[in-house]
Short mmCIF file of C-alpha atoms (C1' of nucleotides) in Angstrom, two decimals:
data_model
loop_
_atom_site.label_atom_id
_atom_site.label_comp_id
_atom_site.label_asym_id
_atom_site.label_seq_id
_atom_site.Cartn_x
_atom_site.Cartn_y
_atom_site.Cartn_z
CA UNK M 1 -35.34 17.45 92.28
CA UNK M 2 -34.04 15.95 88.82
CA UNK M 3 -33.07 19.57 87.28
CA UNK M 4 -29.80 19.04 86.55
CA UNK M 5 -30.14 15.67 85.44
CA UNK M 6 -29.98 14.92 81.84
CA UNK M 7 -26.41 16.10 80.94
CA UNK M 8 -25.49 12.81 80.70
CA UNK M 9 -28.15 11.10 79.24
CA UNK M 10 -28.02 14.18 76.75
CA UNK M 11 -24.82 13.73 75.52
CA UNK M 12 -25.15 9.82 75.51
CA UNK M 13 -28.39 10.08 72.92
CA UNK M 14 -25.67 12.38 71.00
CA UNK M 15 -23.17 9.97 71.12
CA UNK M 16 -25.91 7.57 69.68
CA UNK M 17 -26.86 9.85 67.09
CA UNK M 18 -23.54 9.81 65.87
CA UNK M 19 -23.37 6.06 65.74
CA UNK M 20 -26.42 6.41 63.29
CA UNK M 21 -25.25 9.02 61.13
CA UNK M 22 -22.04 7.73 60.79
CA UNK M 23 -23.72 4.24 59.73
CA UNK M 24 -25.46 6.46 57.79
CA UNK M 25 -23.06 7.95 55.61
CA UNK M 26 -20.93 5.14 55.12
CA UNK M 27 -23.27 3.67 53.58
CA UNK M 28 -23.46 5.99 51.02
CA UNK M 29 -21.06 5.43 48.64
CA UNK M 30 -20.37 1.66 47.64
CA UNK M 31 -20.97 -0.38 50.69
CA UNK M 32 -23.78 -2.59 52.03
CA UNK M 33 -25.59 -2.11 55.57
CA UNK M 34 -24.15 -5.97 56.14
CA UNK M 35 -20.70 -5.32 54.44
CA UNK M 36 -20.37 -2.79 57.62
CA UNK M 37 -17.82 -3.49 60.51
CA UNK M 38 -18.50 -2.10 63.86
CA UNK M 39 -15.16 -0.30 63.90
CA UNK M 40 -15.66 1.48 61.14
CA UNK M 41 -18.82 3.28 62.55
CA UNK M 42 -17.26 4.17 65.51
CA UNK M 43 -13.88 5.12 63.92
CA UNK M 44 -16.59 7.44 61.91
CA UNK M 45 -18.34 8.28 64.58
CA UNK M 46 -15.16 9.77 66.68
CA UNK M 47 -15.62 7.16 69.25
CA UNK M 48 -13.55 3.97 70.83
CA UNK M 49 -15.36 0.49 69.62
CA UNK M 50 -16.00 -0.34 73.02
CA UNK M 51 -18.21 2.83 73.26
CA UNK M 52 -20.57 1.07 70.72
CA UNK M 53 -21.99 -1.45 73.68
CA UNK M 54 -23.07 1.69 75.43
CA UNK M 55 -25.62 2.02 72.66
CA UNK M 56 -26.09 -1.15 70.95
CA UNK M 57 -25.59 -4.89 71.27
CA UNK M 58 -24.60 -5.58 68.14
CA UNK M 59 -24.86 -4.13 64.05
CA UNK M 60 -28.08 -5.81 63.66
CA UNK M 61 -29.69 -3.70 66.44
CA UNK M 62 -28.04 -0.68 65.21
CA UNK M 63 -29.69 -1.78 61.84
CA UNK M 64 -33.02 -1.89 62.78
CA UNK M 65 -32.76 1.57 65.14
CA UNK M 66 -31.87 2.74 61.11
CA UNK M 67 -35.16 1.32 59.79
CA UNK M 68 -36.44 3.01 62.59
CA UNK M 69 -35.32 6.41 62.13
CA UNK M 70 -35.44 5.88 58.10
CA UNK M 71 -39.33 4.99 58.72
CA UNK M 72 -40.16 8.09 60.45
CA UNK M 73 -38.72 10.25 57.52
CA UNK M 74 -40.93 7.69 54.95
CA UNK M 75 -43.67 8.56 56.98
CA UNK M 76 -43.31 12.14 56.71
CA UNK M 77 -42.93 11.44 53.28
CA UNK M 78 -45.69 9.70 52.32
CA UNK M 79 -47.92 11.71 54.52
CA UNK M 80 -47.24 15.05 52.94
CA UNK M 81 -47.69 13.24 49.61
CA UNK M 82 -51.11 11.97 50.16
CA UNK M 83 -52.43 15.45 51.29
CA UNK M 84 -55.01 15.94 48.81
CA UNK M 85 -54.64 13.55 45.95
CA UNK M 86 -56.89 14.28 44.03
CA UNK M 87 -56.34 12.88 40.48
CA UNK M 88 -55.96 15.11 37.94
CA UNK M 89 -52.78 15.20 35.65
CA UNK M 90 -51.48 18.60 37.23
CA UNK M 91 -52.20 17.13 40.89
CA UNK M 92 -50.27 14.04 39.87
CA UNK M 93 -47.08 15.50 38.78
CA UNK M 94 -46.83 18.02 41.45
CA UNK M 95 -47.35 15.02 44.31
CA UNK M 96 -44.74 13.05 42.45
CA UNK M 97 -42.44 16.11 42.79
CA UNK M 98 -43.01 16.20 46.06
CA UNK M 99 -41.77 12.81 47.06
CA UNK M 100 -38.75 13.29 45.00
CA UNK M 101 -37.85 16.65 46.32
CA UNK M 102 -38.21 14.83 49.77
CA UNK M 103 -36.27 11.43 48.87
CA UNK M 104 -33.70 13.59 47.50
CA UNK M 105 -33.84 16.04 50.69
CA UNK M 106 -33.22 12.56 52.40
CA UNK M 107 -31.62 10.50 49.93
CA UNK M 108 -29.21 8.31 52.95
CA UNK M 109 -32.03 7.43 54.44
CA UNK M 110 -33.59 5.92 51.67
CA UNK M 111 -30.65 4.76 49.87
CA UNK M 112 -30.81 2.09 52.90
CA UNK M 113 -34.36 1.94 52.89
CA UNK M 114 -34.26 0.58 49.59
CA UNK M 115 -30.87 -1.71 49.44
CA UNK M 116 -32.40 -3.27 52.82
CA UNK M 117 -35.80 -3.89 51.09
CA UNK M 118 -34.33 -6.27 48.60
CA UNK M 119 -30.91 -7.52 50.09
CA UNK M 120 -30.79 -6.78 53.78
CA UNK M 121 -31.26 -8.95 56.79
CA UNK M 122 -34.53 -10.93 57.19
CA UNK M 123 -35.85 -8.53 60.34
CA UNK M 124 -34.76 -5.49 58.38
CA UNK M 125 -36.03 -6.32 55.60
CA UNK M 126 -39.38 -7.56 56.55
CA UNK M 127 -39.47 -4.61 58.80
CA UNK M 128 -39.31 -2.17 55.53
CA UNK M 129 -41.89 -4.65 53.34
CA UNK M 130 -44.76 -4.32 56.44
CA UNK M 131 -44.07 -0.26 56.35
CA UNK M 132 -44.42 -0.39 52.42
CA UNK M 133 -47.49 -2.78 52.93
CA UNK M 134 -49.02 -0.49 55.84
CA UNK M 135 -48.81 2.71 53.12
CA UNK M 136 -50.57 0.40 50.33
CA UNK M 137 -53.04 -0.21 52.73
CA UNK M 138 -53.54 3.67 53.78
CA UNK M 139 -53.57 4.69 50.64
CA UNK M 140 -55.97 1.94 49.13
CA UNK M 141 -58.13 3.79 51.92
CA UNK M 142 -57.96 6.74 50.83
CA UNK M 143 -58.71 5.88 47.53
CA UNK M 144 -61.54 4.31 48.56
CA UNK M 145 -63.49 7.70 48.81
CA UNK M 146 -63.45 8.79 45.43
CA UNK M 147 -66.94 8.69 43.35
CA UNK M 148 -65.57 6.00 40.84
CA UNK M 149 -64.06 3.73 43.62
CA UNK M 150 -66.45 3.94 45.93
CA UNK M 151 -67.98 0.53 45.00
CA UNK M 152 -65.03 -1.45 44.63
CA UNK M 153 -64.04 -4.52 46.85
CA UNK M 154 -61.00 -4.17 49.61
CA UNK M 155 -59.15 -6.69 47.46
CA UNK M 156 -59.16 -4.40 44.44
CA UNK M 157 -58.59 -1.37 45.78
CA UNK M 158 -55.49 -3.14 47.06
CA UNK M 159 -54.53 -4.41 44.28
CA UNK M 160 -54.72 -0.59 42.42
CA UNK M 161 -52.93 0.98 45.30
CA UNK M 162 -50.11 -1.51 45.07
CA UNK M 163 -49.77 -0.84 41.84
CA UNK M 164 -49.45 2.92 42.11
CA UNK M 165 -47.18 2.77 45.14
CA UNK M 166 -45.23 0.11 43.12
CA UNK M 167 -45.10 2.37 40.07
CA UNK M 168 -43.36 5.53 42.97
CA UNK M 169 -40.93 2.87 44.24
CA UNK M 170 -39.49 1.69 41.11
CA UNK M 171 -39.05 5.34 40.30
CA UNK M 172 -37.22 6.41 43.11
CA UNK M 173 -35.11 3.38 42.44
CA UNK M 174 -34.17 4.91 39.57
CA UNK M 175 -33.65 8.74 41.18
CA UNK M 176 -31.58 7.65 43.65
CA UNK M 177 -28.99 6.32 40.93
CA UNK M 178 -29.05 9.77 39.63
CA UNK M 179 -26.59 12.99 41.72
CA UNK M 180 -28.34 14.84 44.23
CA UNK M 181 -29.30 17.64 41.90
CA UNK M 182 -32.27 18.85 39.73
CA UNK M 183 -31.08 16.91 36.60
CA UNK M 184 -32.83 17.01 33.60
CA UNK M 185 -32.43 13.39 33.50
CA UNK M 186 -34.50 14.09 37.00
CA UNK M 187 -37.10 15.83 35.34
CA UNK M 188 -37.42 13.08 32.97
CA UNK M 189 -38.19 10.75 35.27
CA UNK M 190 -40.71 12.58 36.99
CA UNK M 191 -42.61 13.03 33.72
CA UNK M 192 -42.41 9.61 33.02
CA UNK M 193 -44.10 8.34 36.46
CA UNK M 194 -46.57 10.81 36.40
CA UNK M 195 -47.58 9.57 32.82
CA UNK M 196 -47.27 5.59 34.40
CA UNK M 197 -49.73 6.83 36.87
CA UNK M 198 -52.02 8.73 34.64
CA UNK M 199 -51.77 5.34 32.77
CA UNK M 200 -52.93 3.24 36.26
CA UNK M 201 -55.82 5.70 36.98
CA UNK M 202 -57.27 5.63 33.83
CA UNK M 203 -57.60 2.04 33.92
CA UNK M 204 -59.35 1.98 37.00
CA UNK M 205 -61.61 4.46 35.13
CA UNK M 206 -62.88 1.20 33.10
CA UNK M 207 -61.74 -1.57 35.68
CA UNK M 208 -65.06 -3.53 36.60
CA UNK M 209 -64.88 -5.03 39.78
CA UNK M 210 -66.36 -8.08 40.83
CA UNK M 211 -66.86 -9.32 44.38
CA UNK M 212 -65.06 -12.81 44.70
CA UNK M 213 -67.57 -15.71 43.28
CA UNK M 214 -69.36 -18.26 45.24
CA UNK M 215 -69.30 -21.33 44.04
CA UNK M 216 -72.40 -23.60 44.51
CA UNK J 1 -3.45 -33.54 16.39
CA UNK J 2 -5.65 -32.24 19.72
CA UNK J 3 -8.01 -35.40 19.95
CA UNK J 4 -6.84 -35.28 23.64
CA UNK J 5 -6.90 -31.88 24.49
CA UNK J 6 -9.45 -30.78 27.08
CA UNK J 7 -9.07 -32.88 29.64
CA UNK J 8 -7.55 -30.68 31.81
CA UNK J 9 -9.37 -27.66 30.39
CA UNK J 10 -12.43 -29.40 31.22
CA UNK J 11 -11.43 -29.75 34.67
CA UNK J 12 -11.06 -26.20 35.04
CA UNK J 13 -14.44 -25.20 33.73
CA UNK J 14 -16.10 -27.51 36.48
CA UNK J 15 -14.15 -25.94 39.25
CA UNK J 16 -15.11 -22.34 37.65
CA UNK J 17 -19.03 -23.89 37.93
CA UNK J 18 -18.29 -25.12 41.74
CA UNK J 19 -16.72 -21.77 42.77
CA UNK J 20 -19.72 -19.89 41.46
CA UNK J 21 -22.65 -22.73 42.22
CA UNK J 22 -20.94 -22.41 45.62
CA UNK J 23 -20.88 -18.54 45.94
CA UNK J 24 -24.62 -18.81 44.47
CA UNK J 25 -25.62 -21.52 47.14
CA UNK J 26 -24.51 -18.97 50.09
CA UNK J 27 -26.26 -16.30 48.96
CA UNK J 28 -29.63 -18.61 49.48
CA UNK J 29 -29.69 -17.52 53.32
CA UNK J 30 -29.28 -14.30 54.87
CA UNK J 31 -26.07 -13.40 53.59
CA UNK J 32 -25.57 -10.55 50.68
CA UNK J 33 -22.66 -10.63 47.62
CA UNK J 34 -20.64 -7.88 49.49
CA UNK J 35 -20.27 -9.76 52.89
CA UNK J 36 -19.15 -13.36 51.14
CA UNK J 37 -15.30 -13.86 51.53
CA UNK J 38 -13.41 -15.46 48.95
CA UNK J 39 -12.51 -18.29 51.54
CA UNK J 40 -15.93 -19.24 51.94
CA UNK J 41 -16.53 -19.40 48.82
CA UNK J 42 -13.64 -21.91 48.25
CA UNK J 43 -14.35 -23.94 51.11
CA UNK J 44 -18.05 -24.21 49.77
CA UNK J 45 -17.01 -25.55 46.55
CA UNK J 46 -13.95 -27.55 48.16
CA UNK J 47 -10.38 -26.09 46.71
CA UNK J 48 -8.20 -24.53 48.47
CA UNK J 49 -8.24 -20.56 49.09
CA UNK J 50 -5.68 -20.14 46.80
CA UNK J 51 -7.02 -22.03 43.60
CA UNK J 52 -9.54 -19.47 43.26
CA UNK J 53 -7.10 -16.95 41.62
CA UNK J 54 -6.81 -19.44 38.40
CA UNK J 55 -10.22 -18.23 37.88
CA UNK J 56 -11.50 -14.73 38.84
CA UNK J 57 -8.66 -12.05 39.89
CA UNK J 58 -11.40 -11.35 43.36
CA UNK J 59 -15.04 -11.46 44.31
CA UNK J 60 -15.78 -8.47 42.17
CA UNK J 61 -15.06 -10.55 38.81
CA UNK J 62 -16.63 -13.38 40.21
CA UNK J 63 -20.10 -11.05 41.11
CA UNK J 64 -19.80 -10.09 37.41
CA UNK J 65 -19.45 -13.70 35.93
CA UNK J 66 -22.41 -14.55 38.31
CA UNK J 67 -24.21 -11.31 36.88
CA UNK J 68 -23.44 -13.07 33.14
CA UNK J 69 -24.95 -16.09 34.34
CA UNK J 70 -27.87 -15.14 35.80
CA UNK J 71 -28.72 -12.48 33.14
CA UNK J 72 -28.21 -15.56 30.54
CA UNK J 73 -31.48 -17.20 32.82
CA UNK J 74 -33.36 -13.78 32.74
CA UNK J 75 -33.04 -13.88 28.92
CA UNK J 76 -34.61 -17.18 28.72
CA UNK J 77 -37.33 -16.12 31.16
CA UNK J 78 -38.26 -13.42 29.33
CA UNK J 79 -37.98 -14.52 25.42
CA UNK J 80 -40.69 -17.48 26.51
CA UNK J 81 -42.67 -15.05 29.15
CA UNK J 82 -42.85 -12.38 25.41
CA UNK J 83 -44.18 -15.56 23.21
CA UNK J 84 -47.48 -14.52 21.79
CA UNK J 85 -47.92 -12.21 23.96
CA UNK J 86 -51.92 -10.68 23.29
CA UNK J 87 -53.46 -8.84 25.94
CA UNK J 88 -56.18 -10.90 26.59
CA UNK J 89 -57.01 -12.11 30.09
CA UNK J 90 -56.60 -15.61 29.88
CA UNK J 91 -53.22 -15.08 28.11
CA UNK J 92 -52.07 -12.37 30.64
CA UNK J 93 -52.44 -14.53 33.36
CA UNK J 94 -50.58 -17.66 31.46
CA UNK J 95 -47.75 -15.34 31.09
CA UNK J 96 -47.66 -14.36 34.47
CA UNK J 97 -47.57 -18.17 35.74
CA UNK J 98 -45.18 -18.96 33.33
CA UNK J 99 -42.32 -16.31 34.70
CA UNK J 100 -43.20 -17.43 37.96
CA UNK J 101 -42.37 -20.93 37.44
CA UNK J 102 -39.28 -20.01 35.62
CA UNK J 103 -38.25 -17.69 38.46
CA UNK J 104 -39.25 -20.36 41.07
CA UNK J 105 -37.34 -22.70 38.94
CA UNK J 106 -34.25 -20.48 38.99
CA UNK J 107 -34.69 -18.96 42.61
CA UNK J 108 -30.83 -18.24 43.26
CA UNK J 109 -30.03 -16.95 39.89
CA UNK J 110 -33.10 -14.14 40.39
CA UNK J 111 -32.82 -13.66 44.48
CA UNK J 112 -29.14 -12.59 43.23
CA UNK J 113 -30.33 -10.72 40.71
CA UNK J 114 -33.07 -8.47 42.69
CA UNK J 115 -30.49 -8.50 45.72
CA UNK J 116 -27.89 -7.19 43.74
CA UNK J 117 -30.23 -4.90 41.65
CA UNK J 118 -31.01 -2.76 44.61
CA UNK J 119 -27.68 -2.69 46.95
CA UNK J 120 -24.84 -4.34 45.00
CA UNK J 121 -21.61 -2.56 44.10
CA UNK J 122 -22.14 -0.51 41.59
CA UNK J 123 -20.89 -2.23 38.51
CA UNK J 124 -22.85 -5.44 39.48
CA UNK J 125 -25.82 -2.96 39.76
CA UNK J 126 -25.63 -0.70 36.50
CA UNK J 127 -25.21 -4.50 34.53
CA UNK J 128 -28.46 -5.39 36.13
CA UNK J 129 -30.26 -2.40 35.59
CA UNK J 130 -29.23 -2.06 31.79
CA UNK J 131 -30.29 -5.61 31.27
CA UNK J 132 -33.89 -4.63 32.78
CA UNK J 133 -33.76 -1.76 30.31
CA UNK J 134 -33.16 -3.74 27.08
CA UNK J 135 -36.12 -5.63 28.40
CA UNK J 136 -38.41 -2.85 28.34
CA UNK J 137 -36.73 -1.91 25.05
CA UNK J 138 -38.26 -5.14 23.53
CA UNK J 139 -41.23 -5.23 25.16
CA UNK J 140 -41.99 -2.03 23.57
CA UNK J 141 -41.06 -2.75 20.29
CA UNK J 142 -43.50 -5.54 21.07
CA UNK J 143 -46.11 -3.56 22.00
CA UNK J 144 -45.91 -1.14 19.07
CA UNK J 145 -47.13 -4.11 16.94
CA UNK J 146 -50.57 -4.06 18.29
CA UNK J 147 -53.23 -2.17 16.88
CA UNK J 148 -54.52 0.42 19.83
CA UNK J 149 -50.75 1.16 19.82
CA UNK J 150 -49.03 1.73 16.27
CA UNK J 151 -49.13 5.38 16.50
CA UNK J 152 -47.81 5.47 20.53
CA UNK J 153 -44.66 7.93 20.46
CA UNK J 154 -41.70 5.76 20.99
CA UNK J 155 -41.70 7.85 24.39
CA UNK J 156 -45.16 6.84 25.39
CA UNK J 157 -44.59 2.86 24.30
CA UNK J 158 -41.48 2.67 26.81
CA UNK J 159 -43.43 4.39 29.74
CA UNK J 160 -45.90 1.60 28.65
CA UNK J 161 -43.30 -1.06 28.94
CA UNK J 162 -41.72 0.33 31.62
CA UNK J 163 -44.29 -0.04 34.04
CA UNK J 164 -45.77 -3.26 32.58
CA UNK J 165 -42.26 -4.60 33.52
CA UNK J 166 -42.02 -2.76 36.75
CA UNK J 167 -44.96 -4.24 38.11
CA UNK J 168 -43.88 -7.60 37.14
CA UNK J 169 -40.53 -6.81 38.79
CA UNK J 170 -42.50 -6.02 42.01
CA UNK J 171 -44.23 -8.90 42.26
CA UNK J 172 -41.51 -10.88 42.02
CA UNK J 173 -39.63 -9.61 44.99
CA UNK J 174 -42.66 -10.80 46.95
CA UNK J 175 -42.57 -14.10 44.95
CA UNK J 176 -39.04 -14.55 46.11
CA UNK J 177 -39.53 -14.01 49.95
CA UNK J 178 -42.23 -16.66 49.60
CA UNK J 179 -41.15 -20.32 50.13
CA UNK J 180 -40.23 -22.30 47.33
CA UNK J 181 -43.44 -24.19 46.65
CA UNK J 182 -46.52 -23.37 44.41
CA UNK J 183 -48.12 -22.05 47.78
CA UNK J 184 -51.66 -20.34 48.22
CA UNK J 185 -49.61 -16.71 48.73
CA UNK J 186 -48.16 -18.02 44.90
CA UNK J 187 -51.24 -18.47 43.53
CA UNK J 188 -52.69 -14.83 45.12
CA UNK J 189 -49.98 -13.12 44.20
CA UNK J 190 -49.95 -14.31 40.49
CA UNK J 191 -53.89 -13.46 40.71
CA UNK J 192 -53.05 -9.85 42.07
CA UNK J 193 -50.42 -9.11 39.21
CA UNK J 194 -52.42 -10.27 36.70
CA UNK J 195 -55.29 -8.08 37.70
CA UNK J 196 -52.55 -5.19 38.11
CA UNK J 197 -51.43 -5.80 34.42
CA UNK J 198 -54.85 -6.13 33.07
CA UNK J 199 -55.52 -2.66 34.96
CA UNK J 200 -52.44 -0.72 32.94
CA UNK J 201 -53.53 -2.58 29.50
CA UNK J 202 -57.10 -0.77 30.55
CA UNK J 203 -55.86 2.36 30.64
CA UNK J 204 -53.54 2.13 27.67
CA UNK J 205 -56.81 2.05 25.86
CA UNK J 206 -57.45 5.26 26.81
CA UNK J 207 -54.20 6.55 26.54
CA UNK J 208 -53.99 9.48 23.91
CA UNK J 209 -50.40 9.56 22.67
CA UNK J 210 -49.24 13.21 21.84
CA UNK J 211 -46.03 13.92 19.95
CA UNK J 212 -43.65 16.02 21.82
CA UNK J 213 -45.08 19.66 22.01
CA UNK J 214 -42.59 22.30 19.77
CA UNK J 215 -42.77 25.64 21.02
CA UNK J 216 -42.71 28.46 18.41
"C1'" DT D 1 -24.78 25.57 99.58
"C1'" DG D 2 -21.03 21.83 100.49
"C1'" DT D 3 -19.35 17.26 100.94
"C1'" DA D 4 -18.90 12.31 100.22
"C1'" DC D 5 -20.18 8.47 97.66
"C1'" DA D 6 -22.44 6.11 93.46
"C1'" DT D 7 -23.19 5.80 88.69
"C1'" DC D 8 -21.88 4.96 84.15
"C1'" DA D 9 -20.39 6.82 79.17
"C1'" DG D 10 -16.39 6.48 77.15
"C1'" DT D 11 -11.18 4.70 77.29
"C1'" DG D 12 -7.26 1.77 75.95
"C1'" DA D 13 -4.84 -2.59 76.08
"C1'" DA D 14 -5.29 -7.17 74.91
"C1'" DC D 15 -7.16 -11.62 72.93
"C1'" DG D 16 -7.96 -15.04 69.36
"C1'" DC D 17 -9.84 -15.46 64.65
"C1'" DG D 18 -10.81 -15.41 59.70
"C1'" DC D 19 -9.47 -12.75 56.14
"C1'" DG D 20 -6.89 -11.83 51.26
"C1'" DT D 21 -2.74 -12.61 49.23
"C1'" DT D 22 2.36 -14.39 48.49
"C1'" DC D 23 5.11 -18.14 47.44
"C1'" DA D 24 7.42 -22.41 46.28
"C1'" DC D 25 5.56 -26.89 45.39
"C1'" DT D 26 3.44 -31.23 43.04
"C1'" DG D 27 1.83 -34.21 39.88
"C1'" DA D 28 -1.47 -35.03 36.18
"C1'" DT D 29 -2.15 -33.51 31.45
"C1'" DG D 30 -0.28 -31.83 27.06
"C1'" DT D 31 3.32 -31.68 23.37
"C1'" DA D 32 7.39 -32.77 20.46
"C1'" DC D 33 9.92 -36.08 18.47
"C1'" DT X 1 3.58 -46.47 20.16
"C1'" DG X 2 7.24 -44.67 23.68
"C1'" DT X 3 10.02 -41.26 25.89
"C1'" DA X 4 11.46 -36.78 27.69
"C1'" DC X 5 10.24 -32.24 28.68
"C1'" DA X 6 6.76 -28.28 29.39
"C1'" DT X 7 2.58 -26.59 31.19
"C1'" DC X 8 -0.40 -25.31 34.73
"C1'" DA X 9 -4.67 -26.37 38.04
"C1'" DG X 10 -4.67 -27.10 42.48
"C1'" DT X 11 -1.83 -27.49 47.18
"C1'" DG X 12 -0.26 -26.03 51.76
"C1'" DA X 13 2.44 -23.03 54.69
"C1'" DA X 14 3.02 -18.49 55.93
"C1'" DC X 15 2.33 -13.34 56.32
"C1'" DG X 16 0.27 -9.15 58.21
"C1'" DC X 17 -4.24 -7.01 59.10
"C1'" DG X 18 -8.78 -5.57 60.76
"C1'" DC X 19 -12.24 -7.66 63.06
"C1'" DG X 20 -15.62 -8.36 67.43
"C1'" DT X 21 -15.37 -8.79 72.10
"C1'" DT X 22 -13.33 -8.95 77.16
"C1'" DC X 23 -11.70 -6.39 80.81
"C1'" DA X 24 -10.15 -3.15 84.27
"C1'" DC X 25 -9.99 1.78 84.20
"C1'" DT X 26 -11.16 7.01 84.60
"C1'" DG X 27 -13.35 11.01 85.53
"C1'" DA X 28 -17.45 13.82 84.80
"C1'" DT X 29 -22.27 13.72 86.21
"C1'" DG X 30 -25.82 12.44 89.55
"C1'" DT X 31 -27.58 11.71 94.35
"C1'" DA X 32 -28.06 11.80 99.46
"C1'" DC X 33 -27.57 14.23 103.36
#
DNA sequence: TGTACATCAGTGAACGCGCGTTCACTGATGTAC
DNA sequence: TGTACATCAGTGAACGCGCGTTCACTGATGTAC
């Protein structure tokens, strides 16, 4: 029988937790992911440095266990914000509100997800650039359903999706400079995306899309 | 008379160039600003540790002198990328090309630039960011010239700008992870942002400006 | 249930290394006369 | 022009420190009977 087992695989997956938070956290304030020492975590974390090898072989694996767990919460993210987008302007700001209530509800998480996009190790990075592509892609999906889209090539509704998704992420760049709380300068910039996405959809209102030429 | 004056303040200035071209050059692979060490740095551009204090009091003044430097390249990008700029295809497209080759051109200078943008410390950052702001700030006042647009609320002609810019800004992350030559990915990705551009100039067309409502 | 042995998460001492910074120095360049 | 002194960019030795990693260990948890 394997009842009592698990007390110490319990508290080990704790200890690991801890390890990732306290990454986490330091990483808050000024510091980079690769600026990070491996006794500062643990020193963080309440644990010797040896205790690390337990859990990790190195920062770089600890890194990408952090896109990992960062991912998940995106994905929660993104999936609650895609839950009937249907766009009108009212629709638009209150799914942008959404994702910025969540990013801010999770603001460590992607604080790293989006120092690592630009500046972090190759495998990190490209690890965060294939999630962001994957959402384009759902998303370019989804769009693909609506009456006006309906006859537009793959390519295009790519290229629309990207566009909106790149329009969130340079937002959120920007909210995640501001303090955790409901700023106005917060509300501000949820205004302004929605309008930068009103602005994107009504283009596609008059985009013509062509299906790539042959050439004779 | 100080005919021969300079000699040794020449001398300096070229070191000042090697420790930077040398912090620049590291910064090419995997490594970010944070994690350089000022010893690398001086072995790279081959003084001795301790010259490096006749120049920059620590890394932090050199990020910011590197910041001036590569900002000074951004502002060159951008004044030819904004020559002539009317929203026609053709011309939309040229534009697009031309920042690409400049970037391409100027690789370091702008992987530093969207490195630092994102996870830098944070006076490195806010210099970044503000310069990408008086960018849209001028690309605005740009804008406002054009017909469709002369009676766009200030407000309206920066969210305008703002994502114009931002989706430039996008696509030259990707640009960046790409290898240096004018590769096939290049020449999609120039196609894709040009299409992405011509989709947000669509909609401004569309775009009813309102002054800000007063409430009575 | 009770006992005897095995496992293994976390400990603590120790190591060699590169780091940032200090200091007194050297010798070419600059200046005064 | 020639000489004597001042300046100062770059040198090289030395320092104390935090780092990643090794190793033998401890004692609570797990397993077999």
């Amino acid at each position: 029988m394997a009842a009592g087992t698990g007390i110490r695989e319990e508290r080990k997956l704790k200890t690991r937790q801890a390890l990732l938070d306290a990454a986490l956290k330091l990483l808050e304030g000024e510091q980079s992911f690769s600026s990070l020492s491996l006794r500062e975590v643990t020193r963080e974390a309440g644990v010797v440095p040896t205790a690390f090898y337990r859990h990790f072989r190195d920062m770089d694996e600890l890194g990408l266990a952090l896109v990992d767990e960062s991912v998940r919460t995106l994905r929660q993210v993104t999936r609650a914000a895609r839950q009937g987008t249907l766009p009108t302007e009212q629709i638009i700001r209150r799914s942008v509100e959404t994702i910025v209530a969540y990013v801010q509800a999770n603001r460590l998480h992607f604080q790293f997800l989006m120092r690592e996009r630009a500046g972090g190790r190759s495998q990190v990075r490209s690890a965060i650039r294939s999630e962001v592509r994957l959402f384009i892609s759902e998303l370019a999906t989804d769009l693909a359903r609506f009456p006006g889209l309906r006859e537009w090539s793959t390519e295009d509704l790519q290229m629309m999706a990207g566009t909106l998704v790149g329009v969130v992420i340079n937002a959120l760049q920007d909210v995640l400079e501001l303090p955790p709380g409901r700023s106005a300068e917060e509300l501000a910039l949820v205004e302004m995306v929605s309008k930068q996405l009103r602005l994107v959809i009504l283009g596609a209102g008059l985009w013509k899309s062509r299906p790539p030429e042959v050439s004779g």
